[in-house]
CSV table of C-alpha atoms in Angstrom, one decimal:
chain,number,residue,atom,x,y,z
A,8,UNK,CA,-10.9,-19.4,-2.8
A,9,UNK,CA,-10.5,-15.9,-1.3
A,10,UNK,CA,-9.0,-13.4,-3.8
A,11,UNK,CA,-8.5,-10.8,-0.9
A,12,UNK,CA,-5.4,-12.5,1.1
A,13,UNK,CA,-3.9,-11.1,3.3
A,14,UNK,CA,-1.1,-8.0,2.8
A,15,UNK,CA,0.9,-8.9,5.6
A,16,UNK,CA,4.1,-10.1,3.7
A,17,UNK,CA,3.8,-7.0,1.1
A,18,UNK,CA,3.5,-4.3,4.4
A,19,UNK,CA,6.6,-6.0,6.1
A,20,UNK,CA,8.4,-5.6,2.7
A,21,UNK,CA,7.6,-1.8,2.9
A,22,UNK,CA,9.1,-1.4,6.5
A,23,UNK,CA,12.1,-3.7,5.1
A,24,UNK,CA,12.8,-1.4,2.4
A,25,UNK,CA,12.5,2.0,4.8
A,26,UNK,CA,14.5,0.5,7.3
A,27,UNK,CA,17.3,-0.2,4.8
A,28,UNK,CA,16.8,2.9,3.1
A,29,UNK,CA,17.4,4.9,6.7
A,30,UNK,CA,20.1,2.2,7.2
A,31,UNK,CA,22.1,3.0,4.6
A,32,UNK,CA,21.5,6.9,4.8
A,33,UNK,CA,22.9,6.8,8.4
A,34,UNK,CA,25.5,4.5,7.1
A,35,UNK,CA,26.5,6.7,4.6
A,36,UNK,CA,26.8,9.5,6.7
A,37,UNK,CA,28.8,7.8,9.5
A,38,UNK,CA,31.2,6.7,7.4
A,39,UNK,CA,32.1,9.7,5.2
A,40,UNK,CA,35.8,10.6,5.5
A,41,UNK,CA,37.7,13.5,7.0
A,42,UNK,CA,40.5,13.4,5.0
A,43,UNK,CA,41.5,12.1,1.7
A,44,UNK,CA,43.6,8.9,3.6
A,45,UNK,CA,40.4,7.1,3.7
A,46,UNK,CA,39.2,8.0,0.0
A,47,UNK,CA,37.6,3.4,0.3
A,48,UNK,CA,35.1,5.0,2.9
A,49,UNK,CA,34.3,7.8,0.7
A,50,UNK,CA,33.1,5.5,-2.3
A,51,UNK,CA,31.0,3.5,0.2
A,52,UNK,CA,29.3,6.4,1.4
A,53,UNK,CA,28.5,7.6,-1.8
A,54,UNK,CA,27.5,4.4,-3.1
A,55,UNK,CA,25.1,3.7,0.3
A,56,UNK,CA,23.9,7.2,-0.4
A,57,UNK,CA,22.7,6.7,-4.0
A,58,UNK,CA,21.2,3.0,-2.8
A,59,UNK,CA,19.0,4.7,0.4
A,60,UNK,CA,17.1,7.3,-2.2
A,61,UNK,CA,16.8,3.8,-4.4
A,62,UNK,CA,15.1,1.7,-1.7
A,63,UNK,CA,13.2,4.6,-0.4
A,64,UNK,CA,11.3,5.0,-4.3
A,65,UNK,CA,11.3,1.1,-4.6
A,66,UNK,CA,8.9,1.3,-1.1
A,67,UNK,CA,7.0,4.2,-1.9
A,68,UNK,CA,6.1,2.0,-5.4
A,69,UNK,CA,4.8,-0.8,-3.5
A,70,UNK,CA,3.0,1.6,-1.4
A,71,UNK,CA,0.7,2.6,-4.2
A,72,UNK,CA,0.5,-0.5,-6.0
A,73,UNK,CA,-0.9,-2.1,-2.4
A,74,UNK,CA,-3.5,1.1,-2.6
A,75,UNK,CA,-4.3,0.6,-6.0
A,76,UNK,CA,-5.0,-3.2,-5.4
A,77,UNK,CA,-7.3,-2.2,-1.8
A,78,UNK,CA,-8.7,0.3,-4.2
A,79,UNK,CA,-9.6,-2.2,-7.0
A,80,UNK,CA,-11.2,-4.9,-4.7
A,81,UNK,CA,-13.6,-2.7,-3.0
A,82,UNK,CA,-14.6,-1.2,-6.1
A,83,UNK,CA,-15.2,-4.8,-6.9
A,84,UNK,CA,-17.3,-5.6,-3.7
A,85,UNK,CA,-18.9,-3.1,-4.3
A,86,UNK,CA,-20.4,-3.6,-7.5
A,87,UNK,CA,-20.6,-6.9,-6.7
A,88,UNK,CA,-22.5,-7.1,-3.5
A,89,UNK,CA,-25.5,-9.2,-2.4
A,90,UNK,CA,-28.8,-7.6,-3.2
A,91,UNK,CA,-31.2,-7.2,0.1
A,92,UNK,CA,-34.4,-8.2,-0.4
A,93,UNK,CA,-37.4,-6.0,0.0
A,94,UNK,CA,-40.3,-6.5,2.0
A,95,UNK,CA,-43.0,-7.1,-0.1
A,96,UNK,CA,-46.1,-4.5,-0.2
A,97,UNK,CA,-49.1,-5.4,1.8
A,98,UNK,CA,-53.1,-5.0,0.4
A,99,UNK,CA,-53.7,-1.9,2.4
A,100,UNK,CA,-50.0,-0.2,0.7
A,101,UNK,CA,-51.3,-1.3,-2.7
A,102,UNK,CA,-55.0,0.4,-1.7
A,103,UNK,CA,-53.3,3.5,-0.6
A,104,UNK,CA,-50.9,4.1,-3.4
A,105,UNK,CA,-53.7,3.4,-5.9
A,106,UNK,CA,-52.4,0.4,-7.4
A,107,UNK,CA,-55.4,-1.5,-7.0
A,108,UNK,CA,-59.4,-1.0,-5.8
């Protein structure tokens, strides 16, 4: 079992939400009315406009919970990490250090 799958699926949901956020925004703006005839156009703009800022916060939020998450498991490998073993002191090291005659 391997805690540490992969983030693929949560970094393609990022770009997902950015391009629909910059979607919507140029949406918005390409569709705003010149005059008042087209007052339908208006309320989509304005509600594409309030969802780009949305989707744009909604990214940013899985942005930091996938750094928090990368940030938590190699905090955990760390602490958790194989010991190396030491090489083990010869006679002669012993003699010099003065641990034994």
């Amino acid at each position: 079992m391997n805690p540490r799958k992969s983030s693929r699926g949560t970094v393609f949901k990022i770009n997902m939400y950015l391009l629909g956020a910059f979607s919507y925004a140029v949406g918005a703006w390409l569709i705003w009315p010149d005059s008042l005839k087209w007052w339908g156009f208006g309320l989509m703009s304005i509600s594409l406009g309030i969802t780009a800022p949305a989707m744009l916060i909604k990214a940013i939020m899985i942005m930091f919970k996938l750094y928090a998450r990368d940030k938590e498991f190699a905090e955990f490998e760390e602490a958790n990490r194989v010991a190396e073993p030491s090489e083990l002191a010869s006679v002669d090291d012993l003699k010099k250090a003065g641990m034994i005659k």
